Each structure stands twice: as structure tokens, then as C-alpha cells.
JSON list of C-alpha atoms in Angstrom, two decimals:
[
{"chain": "A", "resi": 1, "resn": "GLU", "atom": "CA", "xyz": [-0.04, 0.00, 0.03]},
{"chain": "A", "resi": 2, "resn": "THR", "atom": "CA", "xyz": [1.15, 3.53, -0.74]},
{"chain": "A", "resi": 3, "resn": "GLY", "atom": "CA", "xyz": [-0.04, 6.93, 0.12]},
{"chain": "A", "resi": 4, "resn": "VAL", "atom": "CA", "xyz": [-3.11, 7.35, 2.37]},
{"chain": "A", "resi": 5, "resn": "THR", "atom": "CA", "xyz": [-5.67, 4.58, 2.65]},
{"chain": "A", "resi": 6, "resn": "GLN", "atom": "CA", "xyz": [-9.13, 4.68, 4.25]},
{"chain": "A", "resi": 7, "resn": "THR", "atom": "CA", "xyz": [-11.50, 1.92, 5.23]},
{"chain": "A", "resi": 8, "resn": "PRO", "atom": "CA", "xyz": [-14.30, 1.30, 4.66]},
{"chain": "A", "resi": 9, "resn": "ARG", "atom": "CA", "xyz": [-14.92, 3.15, 1.41]},
{"chain": "A", "resi": 10, "resn": "HIS", "atom": "CA", "xyz": [-18.65, 3.12, 2.03]},
{"chain": "A", "resi": 11, "resn": "LEU", "atom": "CA", "xyz": [-20.62, 2.83, 5.24]},
{"chain": "A", "resi": 12, "resn": "VAL", "atom": "CA", "xyz": [-24.33, 2.88, 5.97]},
{"chain": "A", "resi": 13, "resn": "MET", "atom": "CA", "xyz": [-25.29, 3.12, 9.60]},
{"chain": "A", "resi": 14, "resn": "GLY", "atom": "CA", "xyz": [-28.35, 3.74, 11.74]},
{"chain": "A", "resi": 15, "resn": "MET", "atom": "CA", "xyz": [-28.52, 6.54, 14.18]},
{"chain": "A", "resi": 16, "resn": "THR", "atom": "CA", "xyz": [-28.08, 4.21, 17.13]},
{"chain": "A", "resi": 17, "resn": "ASN", "atom": "CA", "xyz": [-25.07, 2.32, 15.72]},
{"chain": "A", "resi": 18, "resn": "LYS", "atom": "CA", "xyz": [-21.44, 2.66, 16.69]},
{"chain": "A", "resi": 19, "resn": "LYS", "atom": "CA", "xyz": [-18.87, 2.39, 13.88]},
{"chain": "A", "resi": 20, "resn": "SER", "atom": "CA", "xyz": [-15.31, 3.45, 13.24]},
{"chain": "A", "resi": 21, "resn": "LEU", "atom": "CA", "xyz": [-13.51, 4.87, 10.24]},
{"chain": "A", "resi": 22, "resn": "LYS", "atom": "CA", "xyz": [-9.83, 3.99, 9.75]},
{"chain": "A", "resi": 23, "resn": "CYS", "atom": "CA", "xyz": [-7.06, 5.93, 8.04]},
{"chain": "A", "resi": 24, "resn": "GLU", "atom": "CA", "xyz": [-3.49, 4.79, 7.49]},
{"chain": "A", "resi": 25, "resn": "GLN", "atom": "CA", "xyz": [-0.67, 6.67, 5.94]},
{"chain": "A", "resi": 26, "resn": "HIS", "atom": "CA", "xyz": [2.45, 5.01, 4.48]},
{"chain": "A", "resi": 27, "resn": "LEU", "atom": "CA", "xyz": [4.37, 8.25, 3.90]},
{"chain": "A", "resi": 28, "resn": "GLY", "atom": "CA", "xyz": [6.18, 8.68, 7.23]},
{"chain": "A", "resi": 29, "resn": "HIS", "atom": "CA", "xyz": [4.28, 11.87, 7.93]},
{"chain": "A", "resi": 30, "resn": "ASN", "atom": "CA", "xyz": [3.86, 13.39, 11.36]},
{"chain": "A", "resi": 31, "resn": "ALA", "atom": "CA", "xyz": [0.52, 15.17, 11.04]},
{"chain": "A", "resi": 32, "resn": "MET", "atom": "CA", "xyz": [-2.89, 13.70, 10.25]},
{"chain": "A", "resi": 33, "resn": "TYR", "atom": "CA", "xyz": [-6.24, 15.31, 9.64]},
{"chain": "A", "resi": 34, "resn": "TRP", "atom": "CA", "xyz": [-9.91, 14.49, 9.42]},
{"chain": "A", "resi": 35, "resn": "TYR", "atom": "CA", "xyz": [-12.14, 16.52, 7.08]},
{"chain": "A", "resi": 36, "resn": "LYS", "atom": "CA", "xyz": [-15.82, 16.43, 6.32]},
{"chain": "A", "resi": 37, "resn": "GLN", "atom": "CA", "xyz": [-16.91, 17.01, 2.76]},
{"chain": "A", "resi": 38, "resn": "SER", "atom": "CA", "xyz": [-20.61, 17.77, 2.27]},
{"chain": "A", "resi": 39, "resn": "ALA", "atom": "CA", "xyz": [-22.30, 18.50, -1.04]},
{"chain": "A", "resi": 40, "resn": "LYS", "atom": "CA", "xyz": [-21.86, 22.07, -2.18]},
{"chain": "A", "resi": 41, "resn": "LYS", "atom": "CA", "xyz": [-19.97, 23.12, 0.97]},
{"chain": "A", "resi": 42, "resn": "PRO", "atom": "CA", "xyz": [-16.32, 23.77, 1.57]},
{"chain": "A", "resi": 43, "resn": "LEU", "atom": "CA", "xyz": [-14.32, 21.08, 3.15]},
{"chain": "A", "resi": 44, "resn": "GLU", "atom": "CA", "xyz": [-14.56, 21.34, 6.91]},
{"chain": "A", "resi": 45, "resn": "LEU", "atom": "CA", "xyz": [-11.53, 20.59, 9.04]},
{"chain": "A", "resi": 46, "resn": "MET", "atom": "CA", "xyz": [-12.55, 18.43, 11.95]},
{"chain": "A", "resi": 47, "resn": "PHE", "atom": "CA", "xyz": [-9.42, 17.33, 13.82]},
{"chain": "A", "resi": 48, "resn": "VAL", "atom": "CA", "xyz": [-5.67, 17.65, 13.55]},
{"chain": "A", "resi": 49, "resn": "TYR", "atom": "CA", "xyz": [-3.08, 15.41, 15.21]},
{"chain": "A", "resi": 50, "resn": "ASN", "atom": "CA", "xyz": [0.60, 16.21, 15.23]},
{"chain": "A", "resi": 51, "resn": "PHE", "atom": "CA", "xyz": [2.97, 13.54, 16.52]},
{"chain": "A", "resi": 52, "resn": "LYS", "atom": "CA", "xyz": [-0.07, 11.67, 17.92]},
{"chain": "A", "resi": 53, "resn": "GLU", "atom": "CA", "xyz": [-1.23, 14.66, 19.91]},
{"chain": "A", "resi": 54, "resn": "GLN", "atom": "CA", "xyz": [-4.50, 16.38, 19.11]},
{"chain": "A", "resi": 55, "resn": "THR", "atom": "CA", "xyz": [-3.74, 19.98, 18.20]},
{"chain": "A", "resi": 56, "resn": "GLU", "atom": "CA", "xyz": [-7.12, 20.98, 16.72]},
{"chain": "A", "resi": 57, "resn": "ASN", "atom": "CA", "xyz": [-10.71, 20.22, 17.42]},
{"chain": "A", "resi": 58, "resn": "ASN", "atom": "CA", "xyz": [-12.79, 22.42, 15.21]},
{"chain": "A", "resi": 59, "resn": "SER", "atom": "CA", "xyz": [-15.87, 22.53, 17.38]},
{"chain": "A", "resi": 60, "resn": "VAL", "atom": "CA", "xyz": [-16.89, 19.03, 16.37]},
{"chain": "A", "resi": 61, "resn": "PRO", "atom": "CA", "xyz": [-19.83, 17.43, 18.17]},
{"chain": "A", "resi": 62, "resn": "SER", "atom": "CA", "xyz": [-18.88, 14.79, 20.72]},
{"chain": "A", "resi": 63, "resn": "ARG", "atom": "CA", "xyz": [-20.61, 12.08, 18.67]},
{"chain": "A", "resi": 64, "resn": "PHE", "atom": "CA", "xyz": [-17.38, 12.12, 16.65]},
{"chain": "A", "resi": 65, "resn": "SER", "atom": "CA", "xyz": [-14.45, 10.81, 18.66]},
{"chain": "A", "resi": 66, "resn": "PRO", "atom": "CA", "xyz": [-10.91, 10.68, 17.05]},
{"chain": "A", "resi": 67, "resn": "GLU", "atom": "CA", "xyz": [-8.16, 8.43, 18.06]},
{"chain": "A", "resi": 68, "resn": "CYS", "atom": "CA", "xyz": [-4.54, 8.53, 16.93]},
{"chain": "A", "resi": 69, "resn": "PRO", "atom": "CA", "xyz": [-2.54, 5.60, 18.41]},
{"chain": "A", "resi": 70, "resn": "ASN", "atom": "CA", "xyz": [0.56, 6.36, 16.37]},
{"chain": "A", "resi": 71, "resn": "SER", "atom": "CA", "xyz": [1.69, 8.70, 13.65]},
{"chain": "A", "resi": 72, "resn": "SER", "atom": "CA", "xyz": [0.58, 6.24, 10.89]},
{"chain": "A", "resi": 73, "resn": "HIS", "atom": "CA", "xyz": [-2.97, 5.53, 12.03]},
{"chain": "A", "resi": 74, "resn": "LEU", "atom": "CA", "xyz": [-6.01, 7.66, 12.66]},
{"chain": "A", "resi": 75, "resn": "PHE", "atom": "CA", "xyz": [-9.46, 6.60, 13.62]},
{"chain": "A", "resi": 76, "resn": "LEU", "atom": "CA", "xyz": [-12.79, 8.36, 13.76]},
{"chain": "A", "resi": 77, "resn": "HIS", "atom": "CA", "xyz": [-15.26, 6.66, 16.12]},
{"chain": "A", "resi": 78, "resn": "LEU", "atom": "CA", "xyz": [-18.94, 7.41, 15.42]},
{"chain": "A", "resi": 79, "resn": "HIS", "atom": "CA", "xyz": [-21.88, 6.97, 17.68]},
{"chain": "A", "resi": 80, "resn": "THR", "atom": "CA", "xyz": [-25.51, 8.26, 17.71]},
{"chain": "A", "resi": 81, "resn": "LEU", "atom": "CA", "xyz": [-25.02, 10.13, 14.51]},
{"chain": "A", "resi": 82, "resn": "GLN", "atom": "CA", "xyz": [-27.65, 12.26, 12.81]},
{"chain": "A", "resi": 83, "resn": "PRO", "atom": "CA", "xyz": [-28.79, 12.13, 9.19]},
{"chain": "A", "resi": 84, "resn": "GLU", "atom": "CA", "xyz": [-27.08, 15.48, 8.56]},
{"chain": "A", "resi": 85, "resn": "ASP", "atom": "CA", "xyz": [-23.76, 13.78, 9.34]},
{"chain": "A", "resi": 86, "resn": "SER", "atom": "CA", "xyz": [-23.98, 11.95, 6.03]},
{"chain": "A", "resi": 87, "resn": "ALA", "atom": "CA", "xyz": [-20.99, 13.06, 3.98]},
{"chain": "A", "resi": 88, "resn": "LEU", "atom": "CA", "xyz": [-17.65, 12.04, 2.63]},
{"chain": "A", "resi": 89, "resn": "TYR", "atom": "CA", "xyz": [-15.05, 11.87, 5.34]},
{"chain": "A", "resi": 90, "resn": "LEU", "atom": "CA", "xyz": [-11.53, 12.51, 4.15]},
{"chain": "A", "resi": 91, "resn": "CYS", "atom": "CA", "xyz": [-8.27, 11.71, 5.95]},
{"chain": "A", "resi": 92, "resn": "ALA", "atom": "CA", "xyz": [-5.10, 13.56, 5.08]},
{"chain": "A", "resi": 93, "resn": "SER", "atom": "CA", "xyz": [-1.50, 13.64, 6.25]},
{"chain": "A", "resi": 94, "resn": "SER", "atom": "CA", "xyz": [1.45, 16.01, 5.88]},
{"chain": "A", "resi": 95, "resn": "GLN", "atom": "CA", "xyz": [5.10, 16.01, 6.82]},
{"chain": "A", "resi": 96, "resn": "GLY", "atom": "CA", "xyz": [4.67, 19.00, 9.09]},
{"chain": "A", "resi": 97, "resn": "TYR", "atom": "CA", "xyz": [1.76, 20.76, 10.76]},
{"chain": "A", "resi": 98, "resn": "ARG", "atom": "CA", "xyz": [2.66, 24.37, 11.44]},
{"chain": "A", "resi": 99, "resn": "GLU", "atom": "CA", "xyz": [4.88, 24.27, 8.40]},
{"chain": "A", "resi": 100, "resn": "ALA", "atom": "CA", "xyz": [2.03, 22.99, 6.23]},
{"chain": "A", "resi": 101, "resn": "ALA", "atom": "CA", "xyz": [2.37, 25.95, 3.88]},
{"chain": "A", "resi": 102, "resn": "ASN", "atom": "CA", "xyz": [5.51, 24.14, 2.65]},
{"chain": "A", "resi": 103, "resn": "TYR", "atom": "CA", "xyz": [4.27, 20.65, 2.98]},
{"chain": "A", "resi": 104, "resn": "GLU", "atom": "CA", "xyz": [1.56, 19.17, 0.77]},
{"chain": "A", "resi": 105, "resn": "GLN", "atom": "CA", "xyz": [-1.37, 17.47, 2.40]},
{"chain": "A", "resi": 106, "resn": "TYR", "atom": "CA", "xyz": [-1.94, 14.08, 0.95]},
{"chain": "A", "resi": 107, "resn": "PHE", "atom": "CA", "xyz": [-5.55, 12.87, 0.99]},
{"chain": "A", "resi": 108, "resn": "GLY", "atom": "CA", "xyz": [-7.10, 9.44, 1.11]},
{"chain": "A", "resi": 109, "resn": "PRO", "atom": "CA", "xyz": [-10.05, 8.53, -1.09]},
{"chain": "A", "resi": 110, "resn": "GLY", "atom": "CA", "xyz": [-12.55, 9.01, 1.69]},
{"chain": "A", "resi": 111, "resn": "THR", "atom": "CA", "xyz": [-15.33, 7.12, 3.33]},
{"chain": "A", "resi": 112, "resn": "ARG", "atom": "CA", "xyz": [-18.82, 7.79, 2.05]},
{"chain": "A", "resi": 113, "resn": "LEU", "atom": "CA", "xyz": [-21.01, 7.69, 5.12]},
{"chain": "A", "resi": 114, "resn": "THR", "atom": "CA", "xyz": [-24.78, 7.51, 5.01]},
{"chain": "A", "resi": 115, "resn": "VAL", "atom": "CA", "xyz": [-26.75, 7.79, 8.24]},
{"chain": "A", "resi": 116, "resn": "THR", "atom": "CA", "xyz": [-30.26, 6.42, 8.10]},
{"chain": "B", "resi": 1, "resn": "GLY", "atom": "CA", "xyz": [-11.33, 34.50, 9.57]},
{"chain": "B", "resi": 2, "resn": "ASP", "atom": "CA", "xyz": [-9.29, 33.76, 6.52]},
{"chain": "B", "resi": 3, "resn": "SER", "atom": "CA", "xyz": [-11.26, 32.31, 3.64]},
{"chain": "B", "resi": 4, "resn": "VAL", "atom": "CA", "xyz": [-11.40, 31.74, -0.11]},
{"chain": "B", "resi": 5, "resn": "THR", "atom": "CA", "xyz": [-14.27, 32.25, -2.53]},
{"chain": "B", "resi": 6, "resn": "GLN", "atom": "CA", "xyz": [-14.29, 30.45, -5.85]},
{"chain": "B", "resi": 7, "resn": "MET", "atom": "CA", "xyz": [-16.66, 30.60, -8.74]},
{"chain": "B", "resi": 8, "resn": "GLU", "atom": "CA", "xyz": [-19.64, 28.29, -8.56]},
{"chain": "B", "resi": 9, "resn": "GLY", "atom": "CA", "xyz": [-20.02, 25.54, -11.14]},
{"chain": "B", "resi": 10, "resn": "PRO", "atom": "CA", "xyz": [-20.67, 23.45, -12.83]},
{"chain": "B", "resi": 11, "resn": "VAL", "atom": "CA", "xyz": [-18.52, 24.39, -15.76]},
{"chain": "B", "resi": 12, "resn": "THR", "atom": "CA", "xyz": [-18.92, 22.44, -19.01]},
{"chain": "B", "resi": 13, "resn": "LEU", "atom": "CA", "xyz": [-16.37, 22.83, -21.81]},
{"chain": "B", "resi": 14, "resn": "SER", "atom": "CA", "xyz": [-15.38, 21.26, -25.06]},
{"chain": "B", "resi": 15, "resn": "GLU", "atom": "CA", "xyz": [-11.99, 19.69, -25.51]},
{"chain": "B", "resi": 16, "resn": "GLU", "atom": "CA", "xyz": [-9.20, 22.18, -26.29]},
{"chain": "B", "resi": 17, "resn": "ALA", "atom": "CA", "xyz": [-11.22, 25.09, -24.86]},
{"chain": "B", "resi": 18, "resn": "PHE", "atom": "CA", "xyz": [-9.70, 27.60, -22.40]},
{"chain": "B", "resi": 19, "resn": "LEU", "atom": "CA", "xyz": [-10.54, 27.15, -18.74]},
{"chain": "B", "resi": 20, "resn": "THR", "atom": "CA", "xyz": [-10.56, 29.84, -16.05]},
{"chain": "B", "resi": 21, "resn": "ILE", "atom": "CA", "xyz": [-11.72, 29.24, -12.52]},
{"chain": "B", "resi": 22, "resn": "ASN", "atom": "CA", "xyz": [-11.81, 32.37, -10.40]},
{"chain": "B", "resi": 23, "resn": "CYS", "atom": "CA", "xyz": [-10.68, 32.38, -6.82]},
{"chain": "B", "resi": 24, "resn": "THR", "atom": "CA", "xyz": [-10.33, 35.33, -4.41]},
{"chain": "B", "resi": 25, "resn": "TYR", "atom": "CA", "xyz": [-9.21, 35.31, -0.83]},
{"chain": "B", "resi": 26, "resn": "THR", "atom": "CA", "xyz": [-9.64, 37.21, 2.38]},
{"chain": "B", "resi": 27, "resn": "ALA", "atom": "CA", "xyz": [-6.76, 36.98, 4.82]},
{"chain": "B", "resi": 28, "resn": "THR", "atom": "CA", "xyz": [-4.59, 38.84, 7.25]},
{"chain": "B", "resi": 29, "resn": "GLY", "atom": "CA", "xyz": [-1.01, 38.81, 6.17]},
{"chain": "B", "resi": 30, "resn": "TYR", "atom": "CA", "xyz": [0.18, 36.83, 3.18]},
{"chain": "B", "resi": 31, "resn": "PRO", "atom": "CA", "xyz": [-1.10, 33.29, 3.16]},
{"chain": "B", "resi": 32, "resn": "SER", "atom": "CA", "xyz": [0.12, 30.47, 0.92]},
{"chain": "B", "resi": 33, "resn": "LEU", "atom": "CA", "xyz": [-2.37, 29.63, -1.80]},
{"chain": "B", "resi": 34, "resn": "PHE", "atom": "CA", "xyz": [-3.20, 26.27, -3.38]},
{"chain": "B", "resi": 35, "resn": "TRP", "atom": "CA", "xyz": [-5.28, 24.57, -5.98]},
{"chain": "B", "resi": 36, "resn": "TYR", "atom": "CA", "xyz": [-6.30, 21.00, -5.33]},
{"chain": "B", "resi": 37, "resn": "VAL", "atom": "CA", "xyz": [-8.09, 18.70, -7.74]},
{"chain": "B", "resi": 38, "resn": "GLN", "atom": "CA", "xyz": [-10.39, 15.82, -6.97]},
{"chain": "B", "resi": 39, "resn": "TYR", "atom": "CA", "xyz": [-10.98, 13.21, -9.66]},
{"chain": "B", "resi": 40, "resn": "PRO", "atom": "CA", "xyz": [-14.11, 11.03, -9.44]},
{"chain": "B", "resi": 41, "resn": "GLY", "atom": "CA", "xyz": [-13.82, 8.49, -6.65]},
{"chain": "B", "resi": 42, "resn": "GLU", "atom": "CA", "xyz": [-10.55, 9.78, -5.32]},
{"chain": "B", "resi": 43, "resn": "GLY", "atom": "CA", "xyz": [-9.22, 12.06, -2.67]},
{"chain": "B", "resi": 44, "resn": "LEU", "atom": "CA", "xyz": [-7.84, 15.56, -3.22]},
{"chain": "B", "resi": 45, "resn": "GLN", "atom": "CA", "xyz": [-4.49, 16.02, -4.91]},
{"chain": "B", "resi": 46, "resn": "LEU", "atom": "CA", "xyz": [-2.32, 19.13, -4.84]},
{"chain": "B", "resi": 47, "resn": "LEU", "atom": "CA", "xyz": [-2.30, 20.59, -8.36]},
{"chain": "B", "resi": 48, "resn": "LEU", "atom": "CA", "xyz": [-0.14, 23.71, -7.71]},
{"chain": "B", "resi": 49, "resn": "LYS", "atom": "CA", "xyz": [0.75, 26.31, -5.12]},
{"chain": "B", "resi": 50, "resn": "ALA", "atom": "CA", "xyz": [2.19, 29.73, -4.58]},
{"chain": "B", "resi": 51, "resn": "THR", "atom": "CA", "xyz": [3.69, 30.94, -1.38]},
{"chain": "B", "resi": 52, "resn": "LYS", "atom": "CA", "xyz": [4.20, 34.71, -2.00]},
{"chain": "B", "resi": 53, "resn": "ALA", "atom": "CA", "xyz": [2.93, 37.58, -4.07]},
{"chain": "B", "resi": 54, "resn": "ASP", "atom": "CA", "xyz": [3.58, 37.37, -7.84]},
{"chain": "B", "resi": 55, "resn": "ASP", "atom": "CA", "xyz": [4.52, 33.71, -7.60]},
{"chain": "B", "resi": 56, "resn": "LYS", "atom": "CA", "xyz": [3.17, 31.60, -10.42]},
{"chain": "B", "resi": 57, "resn": "GLY", "atom": "CA", "xyz": [2.35, 27.96, -9.70]},
{"chain": "B", "resi": 58, "resn": "SER", "atom": "CA", "xyz": [2.12, 25.57, -12.59]},
{"chain": "B", "resi": 59, "resn": "ASN", "atom": "CA", "xyz": [1.52, 21.87, -13.23]},
{"chain": "B", "resi": 60, "resn": "LYS", "atom": "CA", "xyz": [-0.01, 19.66, -15.91]},
{"chain": "B", "resi": 61, "resn": "GLY", "atom": "CA", "xyz": [-0.64, 22.72, -18.09]},
{"chain": "B", "resi": 62, "resn": "PHE", "atom": "CA", "xyz": [-2.47, 24.61, -15.35]},
{"chain": "B", "resi": 63, "resn": "GLU", "atom": "CA", "xyz": [-1.27, 27.93, -14.02]},
{"chain": "B", "resi": 64, "resn": "ALA", "atom": "CA", "xyz": [-2.21, 30.36, -11.31]},
{"chain": "B", "resi": 65, "resn": "THR", "atom": "CA", "xyz": [-0.60, 33.59, -10.26]},
{"chain": "B", "resi": 66, "resn": "TYR", "atom": "CA", "xyz": [-0.70, 35.00, -6.69]},
{"chain": "B", "resi": 67, "resn": "ARG", "atom": "CA", "xyz": [-2.06, 38.53, -7.08]},
{"chain": "B", "resi": 68, "resn": "LYS", "atom": "CA", "xyz": [-1.85, 40.53, -3.87]},
{"chain": "B", "resi": 69, "resn": "GLU", "atom": "CA", "xyz": [-3.37, 43.65, -5.39]},
{"chain": "B", "resi": 70, "resn": "THR", "atom": "CA", "xyz": [-6.56, 41.87, -6.38]},
{"chain": "B", "resi": 71, "resn": "THR", "atom": "CA", "xyz": [-6.33, 39.14, -3.68]},
{"chain": "B", "resi": 72, "resn": "SER", "atom": "CA", "xyz": [-6.85, 36.57, -6.37]},
{"chain": "B", "resi": 73, "resn": "PHE", "atom": "CA", "xyz": [-5.42, 33.19, -7.46]},
{"chain": "B", "resi": 74, "resn": "HIS", "atom": "CA", "xyz": [-7.29, 32.30, -10.62]},
{"chain": "B", "resi": 75, "resn": "LEU", "atom": "CA", "xyz": [-6.70, 28.91, -12.20]},
{"chain": "B", "resi": 76, "resn": "GLU", "atom": "CA", "xyz": [-6.21, 28.73, -15.96]},
{"chain": "B", "resi": 77, "resn": "LYS", "atom": "CA", "xyz": [-5.48, 26.11, -18.61]},
{"chain": "B", "resi": 78, "resn": "GLY", "atom": "CA", "xyz": [-5.17, 26.91, -22.27]},
{"chain": "B", "resi": 79, "resn": "SER", "atom": "CA", "xyz": [-6.45, 23.67, -23.77]},
{"chain": "B", "resi": 80, "resn": "VAL", "atom": "CA", "xyz": [-8.39, 21.27, -21.61]},
{"chain": "B", "resi": 81, "resn": "GLN", "atom": "CA", "xyz": [-8.79, 17.54, -22.14]},
{"chain": "B", "resi": 82, "resn": "VAL", "atom": "CA", "xyz": [-11.48, 15.09, -21.18]},
{"chain": "B", "resi": 83, "resn": "SER", "atom": "CA", "xyz": [-9.13, 13.82, -18.47]},
{"chain": "B", "resi": 84, "resn": "ASP", "atom": "CA", "xyz": [-9.28, 17.24, -16.81]},
{"chain": "B", "resi": 85, "resn": "SER", "atom": "CA", "xyz": [-12.86, 16.62, -15.76]},
{"chain": "B", "resi": 86, "resn": "ALA", "atom": "CA", "xyz": [-12.81, 16.92, -11.97]},
{"chain": "B", "resi": 87, "resn": "VAL", "atom": "CA", "xyz": [-13.66, 19.13, -9.02]},
{"chain": "B", "resi": 88, "resn": "TYR", "atom": "CA", "xyz": [-11.18, 21.91, -8.41]},
{"chain": "B", "resi": 89, "resn": "PHE", "atom": "CA", "xyz": [-10.64, 23.47, -5.00]},
{"chain": "B", "resi": 90, "resn": "CYS", "atom": "CA", "xyz": [-8.91, 26.75, -4.15]},
{"chain": "B", "resi": 91, "resn": "ALA", "atom": "CA", "xyz": [-7.36, 26.83, -0.70]},
{"chain": "B", "resi": 92, "resn": "LEU", "atom": "CA", "xyz": [-5.23, 28.99, 1.58]},
{"chain": "B", "resi": 93, "resn": "PHE", "atom": "CA", "xyz": [-3.00, 28.20, 4.48]},
{"chain": "B", "resi": 94, "resn": "SER", "atom": "CA", "xyz": [-3.75, 30.76, 7.20]},
{"chain": "B", "resi": 95, "resn": "ASN", "atom": "CA", "xyz": [-1.88, 32.12, 10.11]},
{"chain": "B", "resi": 96, "resn": "ASP", "atom": "CA", "xyz": [-3.71, 29.76, 12.44]},
{"chain": "B", "resi": 97, "resn": "TYR", "atom": "CA", "xyz": [-2.19, 26.78, 10.62]},
{"chain": "B", "resi": 98, "resn": "LYS", "atom": "CA", "xyz": [-5.38, 25.68, 8.89]},
{"chain": "B", "resi": 99, "resn": "LEU", "atom": "CA", "xyz": [-5.95, 24.85, 5.24]},
{"chain": "B", "resi": 100, "resn": "SER", "atom": "CA", "xyz": [-9.22, 26.58, 4.29]},
{"chain": "B", "resi": 101, "resn": "PHE", "atom": "CA", "xyz": [-10.97, 25.41, 1.12]},
{"chain": "B", "resi": 102, "resn": "GLY", "atom": "CA", "xyz": [-13.40, 26.95, -1.27]},
{"chain": "B", "resi": 103, "resn": "ALA", "atom": "CA", "xyz": [-16.62, 25.10, -2.08]},
{"chain": "B", "resi": 104, "resn": "GLY", "atom": "CA", "xyz": [-15.12, 23.54, -5.17]},
{"chain": "B", "resi": 105, "resn": "THR", "atom": "CA", "xyz": [-15.90, 23.94, -8.89]},
{"chain": "B", "resi": 106, "resn": "THR", "atom": "CA", "xyz": [-17.03, 20.96, -10.98]},
{"chain": "B", "resi": 107, "resn": "VAL", "atom": "CA", "xyz": [-15.51, 20.92, -14.41]},
{"chain": "B", "resi": 108, "resn": "THR", "atom": "CA", "xyz": [-16.79, 18.64, -17.18]},
{"chain": "B", "resi": 109, "resn": "VAL", "atom": "CA", "xyz": [-14.88, 18.44, -20.46]},
{"chain": "B", "resi": 110, "resn": "ARG", "atom": "CA", "xyz": [-16.70, 16.95, -23.42]},
{"chain": "B", "resi": 111, "resn": "ALA", "atom": "CA", "xyz": [-14.98, 15.27, -26.34]}
]
């Protein structure tokens, strides 16, 4: 595997379910990100981890819970979601965080989440 | 806060046509500016970037120039191909270390 991978690619869940999204980067990067992409809206930054430490929580509801066990893996745990949470969830990584102007963010293909 | 505004799509063109996607920004200071592209079923990829005023980013025949006087970073390509069909995102890296994206412009190129 190369680059940034995400699993599953598609997920349908009920509002009472608990599920997790997984992201893995094979680039040796130190920073990882979760974004939400909704139709006709700008990408919304959700969380940032730098060297496994959370550096940014962009006012995300607590029904989304991130976990970063090491610099290569990032999870997004989901519970009691709402239909408006249906979106494409993108993971990204970069070599640096505060230096990100000079470091490209590499994105995974995303997980298409549908909440019923 | 810092933000970008890009032209709404969708944009439909014929092959070999000229493409322009407008992007303007609002920011304190001098942010780095980017264009990302998202092909169907894939994540975003960096297309080009510029880190200071008057810089020109270029890649795959696409160009964009960082214009401080007009706070713009318009994307252009002189002759598009069907393979350029994608969603294009303008973005800036702000002083609070966040990459802020525009809403995206869907481009469809017809043979």
C-alpha cells in the first residue's frame, strides 16, 4: 500500500449504531487530519493530530471521537449520529503541521458515510 | 477569519477550450495559496501552489498567479482535455495553521 488509505470506502449506519473509520498513511508523515466534505459546501476541518497529539478540534460534536494511536494511524469513532452527518469523510496527512504551507497534504479517497 | 471564494460551477467545456476558474481570498497577512483537484472517486491532490505575491504555480498545463493587489489566485489552462474533468478547490493556509478550502468547482470536459 502506498499513500493514504481509508476503510471502509462506504458505510451505511443507523442513528443508534457505533462504527469506526480507519485511516493509514504510508508516507512517514507526522501530522494527520480528518475533514468532512458535504455536497456544495467547503471542506470542513474536523481534527488535527501532530505527533499523535491532538492539536485541533474544530468545534466538532462529541458524537465524533478521534483516536490517533501512532503517527501512521488515525481513527474516527462514530456513535449516535444524525442524518445530517452523512458526508464524505476524508483523511489527510502531511510532513509538518505548522509548516504545512511548505508541505503538501496528501488525501485518502474518503469514506462515504450515510446515516439512516 | 481567513477564507477563499471560488466561482460556482458546474463548468462544461469542449476539448481544447480555455478554462478559467476564479478564486479570491480574504486573509490577514500573506497566506500560501493552493489549488487542489479531486478526480471522481478519489481524494484531493495538490495541483499547484504559490507561497508569496507574484509567484506563479504551474503543473499539468495549469497555471495560477498569486495577485496581492486583487487578492486573487485564478486557475487557468489553455487547452483542456477530457481527463481534466474533476472538481477543483482553491485553498489557503492561514496564520492559524489551517488549510481553508473553497466550495469547489465541478468541471466537465466533453470530447
